[in-house]
GROMACS .gro file of C-alpha atoms in nm:
model
  501
    1MET     CA    1   0.083   1.091  -2.943
    2ILE     CA    2  -0.133   0.792  -3.002
    3ASP     CA    3  -0.468   0.830  -3.167
    4GLN     CA    4  -0.716   0.850  -2.886
    5SER     CA    5  -1.036   0.810  -3.092
    6GLU     CA    6  -1.062   0.456  -2.962
    7GLY     CA    7  -0.888   0.220  -2.728
    8TYR     CA    8  -0.859   0.157  -2.359
    9LEU     CA    9  -0.610   0.134  -2.068
   10LEU     CA   10  -0.604  -0.164  -1.833
   11GLY     CA   11  -0.510  -0.118  -1.476
   12TYR     CA   12  -0.449  -0.394  -1.216
   13ASP     CA   13  -0.438  -0.338  -0.842
   14VAL     CA   14  -0.279  -0.640  -0.664
   15GLY     CA   15  -0.377  -0.632  -0.305
   16SER     CA   16  -0.350  -0.887  -0.037
   17SER     CA   17  -0.722  -0.915  -0.005
   18SER     CA   18  -0.814  -0.921  -0.370
   19ILE     CA   19  -0.720  -0.822  -0.722
   20LYS     CA   20  -0.901  -0.553  -0.906
   21ALA     CA   21  -0.900  -0.487  -1.285
   22SER     CA   22  -1.038  -0.161  -1.452
   23LEU     CA   23  -1.069  -0.066  -1.809
   24VAL     CA   24  -1.047   0.317  -1.867
   25SER     CA   25  -1.149   0.480  -2.195
   26ILE     CA   26  -0.858   0.679  -2.349
   27ALA     CA   27  -1.087   0.928  -2.522
   28ASP     CA   28  -1.273   1.051  -2.210
   29GLY     CA   29  -1.076   0.907  -1.919
   30LYS     CA   30  -1.398   0.739  -1.781
   31VAL     CA   31  -1.419   0.389  -1.631
   32LEU     CA   32  -1.572   0.138  -1.885
   33GLY     CA   33  -1.587  -0.148  -1.638
   34SER     CA   34  -1.429  -0.310  -1.328
   35ALA     CA   35  -1.384  -0.667  -1.203
   36THR     CA   36  -1.264  -0.802  -0.863
   37SER     CA   37  -1.150  -1.151  -0.774
   38PRO     CA   38  -1.200  -1.334  -0.550
   39SER     CA   39  -1.526  -1.234  -0.410
   40GLN     CA   40  -1.398  -1.318  -0.057
   41GLU     CA   41  -1.060  -1.199   0.083
   42MET     CA   42  -0.765  -1.398  -0.020
   43PRO     CA   43  -0.615  -1.608   0.259
   44MET     CA   44  -0.286  -1.525   0.421
   45LEU     CA   45  -0.056  -1.801   0.544
   46ALA     CA   46   0.059  -1.777   0.901
   47VAL     CA   47   0.284  -2.063   0.986
   48GLN     CA   48   0.402  -1.884   1.301
   49GLU     CA   49   0.296  -1.589   1.498
   50GLY     CA   50   0.394  -1.265   1.330
   51TRP     CA   51   0.433  -1.432   1.000
   52ALA     CA   52   0.232  -1.345   0.689
   53GLU     CA   53   0.276  -1.508   0.335
   54GLN     CA   54   0.083  -1.549   0.014
   55ASP     CA   55   0.143  -1.764  -0.290
   56PRO     CA   56   0.228  -1.530  -0.579
   57GLU     CA   57   0.066  -1.777  -0.811
   58LEU     CA   58  -0.256  -1.706  -0.626
   59TRP     CA   59  -0.227  -1.340  -0.722
   60TRP     CA   60  -0.182  -1.451  -1.085
   61GLU     CA   61  -0.481  -1.680  -1.067
   62HIS     CA   62  -0.698  -1.386  -0.983
   63ILE     CA   63  -0.539  -1.154  -1.227
   64VAL     CA   64  -0.659  -1.407  -1.496
   65LYS     CA   65  -1.013  -1.440  -1.333
   66ALA     CA   66  -1.065  -1.061  -1.304
   67THR     CA   67  -0.949  -1.016  -1.661
   68GLN     CA   68  -1.174  -1.292  -1.785
   69GLN     CA   69  -1.470  -1.112  -1.602
   70LEU     CA   70  -1.380  -0.798  -1.805
   71LYS     CA   71  -1.347  -1.004  -2.121
   72ALA     CA   72  -1.693  -1.152  -2.061
   73ALA     CA   73  -1.847  -0.805  -2.016
   74HIS     CA   74  -1.636  -0.610  -2.265
   75PRO     CA   75  -1.459  -0.836  -2.507
   76LYS     CA   76  -1.417  -0.569  -2.784
   77ALA     CA   77  -1.283  -0.309  -2.546
   78LEU     CA   78  -1.043  -0.542  -2.385
   79ALA     CA   79  -0.909  -0.634  -2.727
   80GLN     CA   80  -0.839  -0.265  -2.786
   81THR     CA   81  -0.627  -0.238  -2.477
   82GLN     CA   82  -0.330   0.000  -2.566
   83ALA     CA   83  -0.139  -0.012  -2.236
   84ILE     CA   84  -0.131  -0.182  -1.899
   85GLY     CA   85  -0.050  -0.040  -1.557
   86ILE     CA   86  -0.001  -0.238  -1.228
   87SER     CA   87  -0.035  -0.138  -0.866
   88TYR     CA   88   0.066  -0.378  -0.601
   89GLN     CA   89   0.092  -0.447  -0.235
   90MET     CA   90   0.429  -0.294  -0.112
   91HIS     CA   91   0.731  -0.458   0.049
   92GLY     CA   92   0.653  -0.822  -0.045
   93LEU     CA   93   0.940  -1.062  -0.133
   94VAL     CA   94   0.899  -1.286  -0.437
   95LEU     CA   95   1.171  -1.517  -0.537
   96VAL     CA   96   1.202  -1.718  -0.870
   97ASP     CA   97   1.445  -1.947  -1.022
   98LYS     CA   98   1.594  -1.939  -1.376
   99ALA     CA   99   1.272  -2.095  -1.522
  100GLN     CA  100   1.079  -1.810  -1.361
  101GLN     CA  101   0.917  -2.055  -1.108
  102VAL     CA  102   0.825  -1.929  -0.765
  103LEU     CA  103   1.061  -2.080  -0.503
  104ARG     CA  104   0.845  -2.003  -0.199
  105PRO     CA  105   0.546  -1.824  -0.070
  106SER     CA  106   0.593  -1.440  -0.080
  107ILE     CA  107   0.672  -1.282   0.257
  108ILE     CA  108   0.435  -1.005   0.237
  109TRP     CA  109   0.413  -0.651   0.381
  110CYS     CA  110   0.271  -0.733   0.732
  111ASP     CA  111   0.509  -1.010   0.811
  112SER     CA  112   0.721  -0.926   1.120
  113ARG     CA  113   0.994  -1.192   1.105
  114ALA     CA  114   1.272  -0.968   0.990
  115VAL     CA  115   1.241  -0.692   1.250
  116SER     CA  116   1.538  -0.798   1.459
  117ILE     CA  117   1.742  -0.844   1.142
  118GLY     CA  118   1.681  -0.487   1.032
  119ARG     CA  119   1.739  -0.361   1.380
  120LYS     CA  120   2.083  -0.522   1.395
  121ALA     CA  121   2.165  -0.385   1.047
  122PHE     CA  122   2.080  -0.035   1.154
  123ASP     CA  123   2.312  -0.070   1.447
  124ALA     CA  124   2.589  -0.206   1.243
  125LEU     CA  125   2.573   0.031   0.942
  126GLY     CA  126   2.501   0.326   1.159
  127LYS     CA  127   2.232   0.595   1.168
  128ASP     CA  128   2.424   0.828   0.928
  129TYR     CA  129   2.415   0.569   0.649
  130SER     CA  130   2.079   0.427   0.711
  131LEU     CA  131   1.894   0.744   0.743
  132GLY     CA  132   2.122   0.965   0.514
  133HIS     CA  133   2.137   0.719   0.229
  134LEU     CA  134   1.850   0.487   0.255
  135LEU     CA  135   1.612   0.746   0.430
  136ASN     CA  136   1.499   0.453   0.656
  137SER     CA  137   1.609   0.190   0.890
  138PRO     CA  138   1.647  -0.150   0.698
  139GLY     CA  139   1.371  -0.246   0.933
  140ASN     CA  140   1.129  -0.516   0.833
  141PHE     CA  141   1.142  -0.436   0.461
  142THR     CA  142   1.217  -0.656   0.159
  143ALA     CA  143   1.597  -0.654   0.176
  144SER     CA  144   1.584  -0.770   0.548
  145LYS     CA  145   1.319  -1.044   0.452
  146LEU     CA  146   1.565  -1.165   0.193
  147ARG     CA  147   1.841  -1.188   0.450
  148TRP     CA  148   1.609  -1.397   0.661
  149VAL     CA  149   1.570  -1.642   0.371
  150LYS     CA  150   1.947  -1.658   0.342
  151GLU     CA  151   1.980  -1.737   0.706
  152ASN     CA  152   1.702  -1.980   0.740
  153GLU     CA  153   1.652  -2.146   0.406
  154PRO     CA  154   2.015  -2.160   0.265
  155ASP     CA  155   1.945  -2.437   0.009
  156LEU     CA  156   1.646  -2.246  -0.134
  157TYR     CA  157   1.849  -1.930  -0.132
  158GLN     CA  158   2.109  -2.081  -0.359
  159ARG     CA  159   1.837  -2.147  -0.629
  160ILE     CA  160   1.744  -1.774  -0.657
  161HIS     CA  161   1.764  -1.619  -0.992
  162LYS     CA  162   1.591  -1.291  -0.925
  163VAL     CA  163   1.434  -1.111  -0.633
  164MET     CA  164   1.112  -0.925  -0.702
  165LEU     CA  165   0.841  -0.719  -0.558
  166PRO     CA  166   0.480  -0.831  -0.628
  167GLY     CA  167   0.421  -0.597  -0.908
  168ASP     CA  168   0.748  -0.714  -1.078
  169PHE     CA  169   0.614  -1.060  -1.049
  170ILE     CA  170   0.288  -0.979  -1.234
  171ALA     CA  171   0.470  -0.804  -1.506
  172MET     CA  172   0.686  -1.104  -1.548
  173LYS     CA  173   0.386  -1.333  -1.579
  174LEU     CA  174   0.242  -1.097  -1.844
  175SER     CA  175   0.564  -1.058  -2.051
  176GLY     CA  176   0.818  -1.308  -1.947
  177GLU     CA  177   1.058  -1.018  -1.877
  178ILE     CA  178   1.194  -0.933  -1.535
  179CYS     CA  179   1.258  -0.574  -1.420
  180THR     CA  180   1.195  -0.332  -1.147
  181THR     CA  181   1.183   0.039  -1.067
  182VAL     CA  182   1.371   0.291  -0.850
  183SER     CA  183   1.049   0.351  -0.658
  184GLY     CA  184   1.018  -0.025  -0.600
  185LEU     CA  185   1.378  -0.069  -0.492
  186SER     CA  186   1.339   0.217  -0.245
  187GLU     CA  187   1.030   0.057  -0.073
  188GLY     CA  188   1.243  -0.258  -0.038
  189ILE     CA  189   1.525  -0.044   0.115
  190MET     CA  190   1.751  -0.135  -0.160
  191TRP     CA  191   1.819   0.212  -0.313
  192ASP     CA  192   2.080   0.471  -0.199
  193PHE     CA  193   1.947   0.815  -0.256
  194ARG     CA  194   2.280   0.980  -0.212
  195GLU     CA  195   2.467   0.758  -0.457
  196GLN     CA  196   2.175   0.724  -0.690
  197SER     CA  197   2.231   0.355  -0.729
  198LEU     CA  198   2.163   0.021  -0.556
  199ALA     CA  199   2.216   0.020  -0.191
  200VAL     CA  200   2.551  -0.169  -0.226
  201GLN     CA  201   2.664  -0.119   0.124
  202LEU     CA  202   2.347  -0.267   0.266
  203LEU     CA  203   2.338  -0.549   0.027
  204ASP     CA  204   2.703  -0.636   0.099
  205HIS     CA  205   2.626  -0.628   0.480
  206TYR     CA  206   2.353  -0.876   0.419
  207GLY     CA  207   2.567  -1.088   0.186
  208ILE     CA  208   2.320  -1.046  -0.100
  209SER     CA  209   2.455  -1.047  -0.459
  210GLN     CA  210   2.364  -0.762  -0.677
  211ASP     CA  211   2.303  -1.013  -0.953
  212TYR     CA  212   1.981  -1.098  -0.774
  213ILE     CA  213   1.834  -0.752  -0.846
  214PRO     CA  214   1.656  -0.712  -1.181
  215GLU     CA  215   1.720  -0.455  -1.446
  216VAL     CA  216   1.596  -0.099  -1.333
  217VAL     CA  217   1.343   0.064  -1.572
  218PRO     CA  218   1.157   0.397  -1.532
  219THR     CA  219   0.820   0.395  -1.353
  220PHE     CA  220   0.650   0.555  -1.647
  221ALA     CA  221   0.788   0.374  -1.965
  222GLU     CA  222   0.759   0.052  -2.152
  223GLN     CA  223   0.859  -0.223  -1.920
  224GLY     CA  224   0.771  -0.526  -2.139
  225ARG     CA  225   0.502  -0.648  -2.361
  226VAL     CA  226   0.238  -0.913  -2.326
  227SER     CA  227   0.346  -1.237  -2.464
  228SER     CA  228   0.144  -1.418  -2.730
  229GLN     CA  229   0.036  -1.705  -2.506
  230ILE     CA  230  -0.085  -1.465  -2.217
  231ALA     CA  231  -0.260  -1.256  -2.487
  232ASP     CA  232  -0.453  -1.542  -2.611
  233GLU     CA  233  -0.543  -1.649  -2.258
  234LEU     CA  234  -0.665  -1.304  -2.142
  235GLY     CA  235  -0.809  -1.162  -2.459
  236LEU     CA  236  -0.554  -0.892  -2.493
  237PRO     CA  237  -0.369  -0.764  -2.802
  238VAL     CA  238  -0.035  -0.949  -2.853
  239GLY     CA  239   0.248  -0.709  -2.755
  240THR     CA  240   0.048  -0.470  -2.538
  241PRO     CA  241   0.300  -0.257  -2.338
  242ILE     CA  242   0.318  -0.270  -1.967
  243ALA     CA  243   0.387   0.096  -1.920
  244TYR     CA  244   0.369   0.178  -1.546
  245ARG     CA  245   0.395   0.002  -1.216
  246ALA     CA  246   0.414   0.118  -0.855
  247GLY     CA  247   0.336   0.017  -0.495
  248ASP     CA  248  -0.016   0.058  -0.378
  249GLN     CA  249   0.047   0.370  -0.171
  250PRO     CA  250   0.247   0.573  -0.423
  251ASN     CA  251  -0.013   0.457  -0.672
  252ASN     CA  252  -0.298   0.568  -0.449
  253ALA     CA  253  -0.144   0.906  -0.435
  254LEU     CA  254  -0.106   0.910  -0.817
  255SER     CA  255  -0.469   0.801  -0.847
  256LEU     CA  256  -0.573   1.119  -0.671
  257ASN     CA  257  -0.324   1.337  -0.879
  258VAL     CA  258  -0.109   1.388  -0.561
  259LEU     CA  259   0.240   1.454  -0.709
  260GLN     CA  260   0.367   1.780  -0.594
  261PRO     CA  261   0.532   1.888  -0.264
  262GLY     CA  262   0.280   1.958   0.012
  263GLU     CA  263   0.005   1.744  -0.146
  264VAL     CA  264  -0.135   1.453   0.074
  265ALA     CA  265  -0.328   1.139   0.007
  266THR     CA  266  -0.495   0.879   0.234
  267THR     CA  267  -0.655   0.538   0.211
  268ALA     CA  268  -0.801   0.301   0.452
  269GLY     CA  269  -0.836  -0.048   0.271
  270THR     CA  270  -0.614  -0.336   0.373
  271SER     CA  271  -0.385  -0.093   0.570
  272GLY     CA  272  -0.451   0.270   0.682
  273VAL     CA  273  -0.215   0.513   0.522
  274ILE     CA  274  -0.130   0.884   0.509
  275TYR     CA  275   0.103   0.954   0.229
  276GLY     CA  276   0.260   1.308   0.170
  277VAL     CA  277   0.483   1.433  -0.104
  278SER     CA  278   0.792   1.633  -0.038
  279ASP     CA  279   1.104   1.769  -0.239
  280GLN     CA  280   1.315   1.748   0.064
  281LEU     CA  281   1.561   1.463   0.152
  282ASP     CA  282   1.410   1.409   0.482
  283TYR     CA  283   1.332   1.126   0.726
  284ASP     CA  284   1.192   1.049   1.073
  285PRO     CA  285   1.491   1.008   1.312
  286GLN     CA  286   1.307   0.709   1.462
  287SER     CA  287   1.212   0.560   1.119
  288ARG     CA  288   0.837   0.548   1.231
  289VAL     CA  289   0.721   0.698   0.910
  290ASN     CA  290   0.913   0.596   0.591
  291THR     CA  291   1.048   0.795   0.298
  292PHE     CA  292   1.042   0.635  -0.050
  293ALA     CA  293   1.094   0.749  -0.411
  294HIS     CA  294   0.755   0.870  -0.534
  295VAL     CA  295   0.619   0.766  -0.873
  296ASN     CA  296   0.745   1.090  -1.039
  297TYR     CA  297   1.095   1.090  -0.868
  298SER     CA  298   1.389   1.170  -1.072
  299LYS     CA  299   1.754   1.275  -0.983
  300GLU     CA  300   1.693   1.618  -1.141
  301GLN     CA  301   1.345   1.676  -0.976
  302PRO     CA  302   1.322   1.460  -0.673
  303ARG     CA  303   0.978   1.378  -0.520
  304TYR     CA  304   0.968   1.177  -0.206
  305GLY     CA  305   0.674   0.995  -0.068
  306ILE     CA  306   0.648   0.999   0.310
  307LEU     CA  307   0.439   0.717   0.421
  308ALA     CA  308   0.274   0.641   0.750
  309CYS     CA  309   0.101   0.301   0.785
  310VAL     CA  310  -0.143   0.130   1.020
  311ASN     CA  311  -0.135  -0.247   0.947
  312GLY     CA  312  -0.454  -0.339   1.142
  313THR     CA  313  -0.720  -0.147   0.932
  314GLY     CA  314  -0.900  -0.380   0.674
  315ILE     CA  315  -0.825  -0.696   0.874
  316GLN     CA  316  -0.976  -0.549   1.184
  317ASN     CA  317  -1.300  -0.457   0.996
  318SER     CA  318  -1.309  -0.807   0.836
  319TRP     CA  319  -1.254  -0.961   1.180
  320LEU     CA  320  -1.533  -0.765   1.335
  321LYS     CA  321  -1.775  -0.861   1.034
  322ASN     CA  322  -1.681  -1.239   1.070
  323ASN     CA  323  -1.660  -1.272   1.447
  324ILE     CA  324  -1.898  -0.998   1.598
  325MET     CA  325  -2.163  -0.942   1.342
  326GLY     CA  326  -2.289  -1.295   1.266
  327ALA     CA  327  -2.429  -1.435   0.950
  328HIS     CA  328  -2.539  -1.221   0.663
  329ALA     CA  329  -2.359  -0.908   0.789
  330ASP     CA  330  -2.208  -0.664   0.557
  331TYR     CA  331  -2.000  -0.336   0.596
  332GLU     CA  332  -2.273  -0.101   0.523
  333LYS     CA  333  -2.484  -0.241   0.807
  334MET     CA  334  -2.172  -0.209   1.037
  335ASN     CA  335  -2.141   0.156   0.932
  336GLN     CA  336  -2.517   0.211   1.006
  337LEU     CA  337  -2.484   0.068   1.365
  338ALA     CA  338  -2.175   0.267   1.432
  339ALA     CA  339  -2.353   0.591   1.341
  340ASP     CA  340  -2.607   0.528   1.615
  341VAL     CA  341  -2.337   0.582   1.892
  342PRO     CA  342  -2.204   0.915   2.000
  343ILE     CA  343  -1.856   1.046   1.937
  344GLY     CA  344  -1.613   0.863   2.179
  345SER     CA  345  -1.821   0.546   2.190
  346ALA     CA  346  -1.920   0.609   2.561
  347GLY     CA  347  -1.560   0.569   2.682
  348LEU     CA  348  -1.479   0.252   2.481
  349SER     CA  349  -1.140   0.253   2.306
  350VAL     CA  350  -0.988   0.014   2.047
  351LEU     CA  351  -0.612  -0.012   1.972
  352PRO     CA  352  -0.610  -0.149   1.607
  353PHE     CA  353  -0.263  -0.301   1.627
  354GLY     CA  354  -0.329  -0.687   1.587
  355ASN     CA  355  -0.162  -0.747   1.241
  356GLY     CA  356   0.214  -0.759   1.317
  357ALA     CA  357   0.480  -0.497   1.405
  358GLU     CA  358   0.359  -0.154   1.350
  359ARG     CA  359   0.616   0.089   1.196
  360THR     CA  360   0.464   0.394   1.345
  361LEU     CA  361   0.516   0.244   1.688
  362ALA     CA  362   0.883   0.178   1.605
  363ASN     CA  363   0.806  -0.179   1.505
  364ALA     CA  364   0.645  -0.262   1.840
  365GLU     CA  365   0.393  -0.545   1.843
  366VAL     CA  366   0.120  -0.399   2.084
  367ASP     CA  367  -0.168  -0.623   1.953
  368ALA     CA  368  -0.529  -0.524   1.929
  369HIS     CA  369  -0.712  -0.426   2.253
  370ILE     CA  370  -1.073  -0.329   2.345
  371HIS     CA  371  -1.044  -0.117   2.658
  372GLY     CA  372  -1.308   0.002   2.898
  373LEU     CA  373  -1.584  -0.244   2.802
  374GLN     CA  374  -1.882  -0.214   3.042
  375PHE     CA  375  -2.147  -0.480   3.004
  376ASN     CA  376  -2.431  -0.260   3.122
  377THR     CA  377  -2.323   0.027   2.883
  378HIS     CA  378  -2.182  -0.100   2.566
  379SER     CA  379  -2.338  -0.271   2.277
  380GLN     CA  380  -2.221  -0.428   1.945
  381ALA     CA  381  -2.268  -0.084   1.803
  382HIS     CA  382  -2.022   0.080   2.046
  383VAL     CA  383  -1.757  -0.172   1.957
  384LEU     CA  384  -1.810  -0.100   1.587
  385ARG     CA  385  -1.778   0.281   1.640
  386ALA     CA  386  -1.481   0.247   1.869
  387ALA     CA  387  -1.303   0.033   1.610
  388GLN     CA  388  -1.347   0.291   1.343
  389GLU     CA  389  -1.241   0.567   1.575
  390GLY     CA  390  -0.933   0.364   1.676
  391ILE     CA  391  -0.815   0.338   1.329
  392VAL     CA  392  -0.859   0.721   1.279
  393PHE     CA  393  -0.678   0.784   1.605
  394ALA     CA  394  -0.386   0.563   1.491
  395LEU     CA  395  -0.376   0.761   1.163
  396LYS     CA  396  -0.382   1.079   1.371
  397TYR     CA  397  -0.078   0.953   1.567
  398SER     CA  398   0.114   0.908   1.234
  399PHE     CA  399  -0.025   1.245   1.109
  400ASP     CA  400   0.142   1.410   1.409
  401ILE     CA  401   0.475   1.247   1.326
  402MET     CA  402   0.460   1.377   0.967
  403GLN     CA  403   0.384   1.724   1.081
  404ALA     CA  404   0.672   1.716   1.329
  405MET     CA  405   0.897   1.643   1.011
  406GLY     CA  406   0.778   1.984   0.872
  407MET     CA  407   0.488   1.887   0.655
  408GLN     CA  408   0.206   2.139   0.660
  409ILE     CA  409  -0.115   1.927   0.623
  410ASN     CA  410  -0.430   2.131   0.570
  411LYS     CA  411  -0.608   1.922   0.300
  412VAL     CA  412  -0.611   1.541   0.234
  413LYS     CA  413  -0.740   1.352  -0.059
  414ALA     CA  414  -0.894   1.000  -0.071
  415GLY     CA  415  -1.084   0.781  -0.293
  416LYS     CA  416  -1.444   0.725  -0.190
  417ALA     CA  417  -1.384   0.358  -0.123
  418ASN     CA  418  -1.312   0.107   0.149
  419MET     CA  419  -1.358   0.260   0.499
  420PHE     CA  420  -1.411   0.607   0.344
  421LEU     CA  421  -1.747   0.480   0.244
  422SER     CA  422  -1.841   0.509   0.610
  423PRO     CA  423  -1.969   0.859   0.698
  424ILE     CA  424  -1.853   0.816   1.061
  425PHE     CA  425  -1.501   0.729   0.945
  426ARG     CA  426  -1.495   1.034   0.718
  427GLU     CA  427  -1.633   1.262   0.989
  428ALA     CA  428  -1.379   1.134   1.239
  429PHE     CA  429  -1.088   1.171   1.003
  430ALA     CA  430  -1.154   1.537   0.922
  431ASN     CA  431  -1.226   1.635   1.279
  432VAL     CA  432  -0.948   1.434   1.443
  433THR     CA  433  -0.685   1.553   1.203
  434GLY     CA  434  -0.826   1.905   1.158
  435ALA     CA  435  -0.762   1.868   0.773
  436ALA     CA  436  -1.032   1.912   0.509
  437LEU     CA  437  -1.104   1.572   0.348
  438GLU     CA  438  -1.162   1.559  -0.030
  439LEU     CA  439  -1.332   1.249  -0.177
  440TYR     CA  440  -1.264   1.150  -0.543
  441ASN     CA  441  -1.419   0.883  -0.780
  442THR     CA  442  -1.108   0.678  -0.824
  443ASP     CA  443  -0.933   0.365  -0.697
  444GLY     CA  444  -0.596   0.192  -0.733
  445ALA     CA  445  -0.671   0.004  -1.052
  446VAL     CA  446  -0.810   0.315  -1.217
  447GLY     CA  447  -0.506   0.515  -1.124
  448ALA     CA  448  -0.275   0.228  -1.263
  449ALA     CA  449  -0.453   0.247  -1.582
  450ARG     CA  450  -0.418   0.626  -1.610
  451GLY     CA  451  -0.053   0.592  -1.522
  452ALA     CA  452  -0.007   0.342  -1.808
  453GLY     CA  453  -0.146   0.620  -2.035
  454VAL     CA  454   0.126   0.843  -1.922
  455GLY     CA  455   0.401   0.574  -1.953
  456ALA     CA  456   0.293   0.470  -2.295
  457GLY     CA  457   0.288   0.824  -2.432
  458ILE     CA  458  -0.082   0.810  -2.486
  459TYR     CA  459  -0.129   1.112  -2.264
  460SER     CA  460   0.073   1.433  -2.298
  461GLY     CA  461   0.110   1.439  -1.918
  462PHE     CA  462  -0.052   1.406  -1.576
  463GLU     CA  463  -0.286   1.697  -1.636
  464GLU     CA  464  -0.444   1.522  -1.938
  465ALA     CA  465  -0.432   1.180  -1.766
  466PHE     CA  466  -0.632   1.301  -1.474
  467SER     CA  467  -0.875   1.531  -1.641
  468ALA     CA  468  -1.163   1.292  -1.563
  469LEU     CA  469  -1.082   1.283  -1.200
  470GLU     CA  470  -1.397   1.405  -1.019
  471LEU     CA  471  -1.445   1.549  -0.678
  472VAL     CA  472  -1.751   1.364  -0.534
  473GLY     CA  473  -1.756   1.488  -0.165
  474GLU     CA  474  -1.582   1.691   0.095
  475VAL     CA  475  -1.582   1.703   0.475
  476GLN     CA  476  -1.466   2.000   0.667
  477PRO     CA  477  -1.369   2.004   1.039
  478GLU     CA  478  -1.633   2.130   1.281
  479ALA     CA  479  -1.523   2.305   1.608
  480ASP     CA  480  -1.776   2.120   1.838
  481LYS     CA  481  -1.699   1.788   1.685
  482GLN     CA  482  -1.314   1.855   1.695
  483LEU     CA  483  -1.344   1.907   2.068
  484ALA     CA  484  -1.543   1.582   2.128
  485TYR     CA  485  -1.302   1.393   1.923
  486GLY     CA  486  -1.005   1.554   2.077
  487GLU     CA  487  -1.110   1.425   2.419
  488ALA     CA  488  -1.162   1.077   2.286
  489TYR     CA  489  -0.827   1.089   2.106
  490THR     CA  490  -0.654   1.197   2.437
  491GLN     CA  491  -0.799   0.906   2.618
  492TRP     CA  492  -0.691   0.663   2.339
  493LEU     CA  493  -0.339   0.807   2.330
  494HIS     CA  494  -0.303   0.769   2.706
  495LEU     CA  495  -0.391   0.397   2.661
  496LEU     CA  496  -0.153   0.346   2.385
  497GLN     CA  497   0.128   0.501   2.587
  498GLN     CA  498   0.053   0.259   2.856
  499HIS     CA  499   0.101  -0.040   2.626
  500LEU     CA  500   0.414   0.104   2.477
  501GLY     CA  501   0.562   0.137   2.820
   0.00000   0.00000   0.00000
């Protein structure tokens, strides 16, 4: 055990909208300070319809800026950082050469270009292998994106030294060392759960060399140390260990201390997600929800994260703010307007699927729709409420798939952040799903910091690491509201089924 009388943990949350950094006191587990960069959402590159890319160096630029904000506010504390944790946007493909230079923009999580590649691989490899060994269809995940590069950018492909996920890239920038985790490989559909090894059969099918895959290290362990050059630039101690990394949704669950079978987390930021933990090697036969290795997965005590995702969440809210609200609008004002409209938005329905192929819809691209608009009835406020209800309804659709797999969901935990700051969104979530909603004072960067405390051996375990996690609110389903929301959901579901054919 490390002396906890002084010192701090630094957590990074690398999203597709922004980078957040948080300093957490080791002694009491409280957040000393946080910083976010940039102030506006980071851009995505969309060269063609269905594509979504970002420059990994842009993430690093804002890692530096967020850390410099912490340095300006808390220089002594930052200089006492004892471990670093990293949370990152899942499924992204980052390629570097031998000089650790980025070869192309990252193909990120909501990019749809590899859907057909994954579908063909599923047909060729067979359902028994794909679902029995990978727990998923190869789908539109990282391995399939790499195959797309091999097919379409062969000269660039030959220059690849290592293939990484976004969090692996940030750890490399901090330390100069390249490694990955089982949890990370599983989210890229590059881990064979039956064989407890790389998914060799899939990689061979795609013609991808195993040499491209970095060394595998534990999720909670030393994974490299901050180099002297980076330490000087950021104001960190030389040699600070990077002791934890995980994708944003497993990390969100960790942030809420969701680690054991039957526990469920949710988030509604860039994407909307329901994430449940299981100890059963299970999968959805249609691969509409996906099973990955959770942060505390081990061969001896397997913990699987079952993830249902709605792509068009944060981007829909941002689109409404920028295109419907006008100048000087903010999300708080949008929430206030939405609250003035009754449940069901006077018959207005929104399908929030305008951000690429949706996994819960079997990789269909339905697009976003506003249905039932009446000029004499509906106002700006109706659109805002229907949009929030539409995201909750899409999560409910996912919720039902997970329950059909055998998960019993009576309580769901969330951080009081992003769309869960909206009273309407919270109320709708509890009453549409029928599950009690618990809200906590945490976020991805704070969770990553606490995870680093576990990985570095600073904390004795998860109980100590999350002793400062505080319940700050709870929403229980109410019978009359459940009835009203149920009617609105039935209308929404009928509309969705029409679009799915």
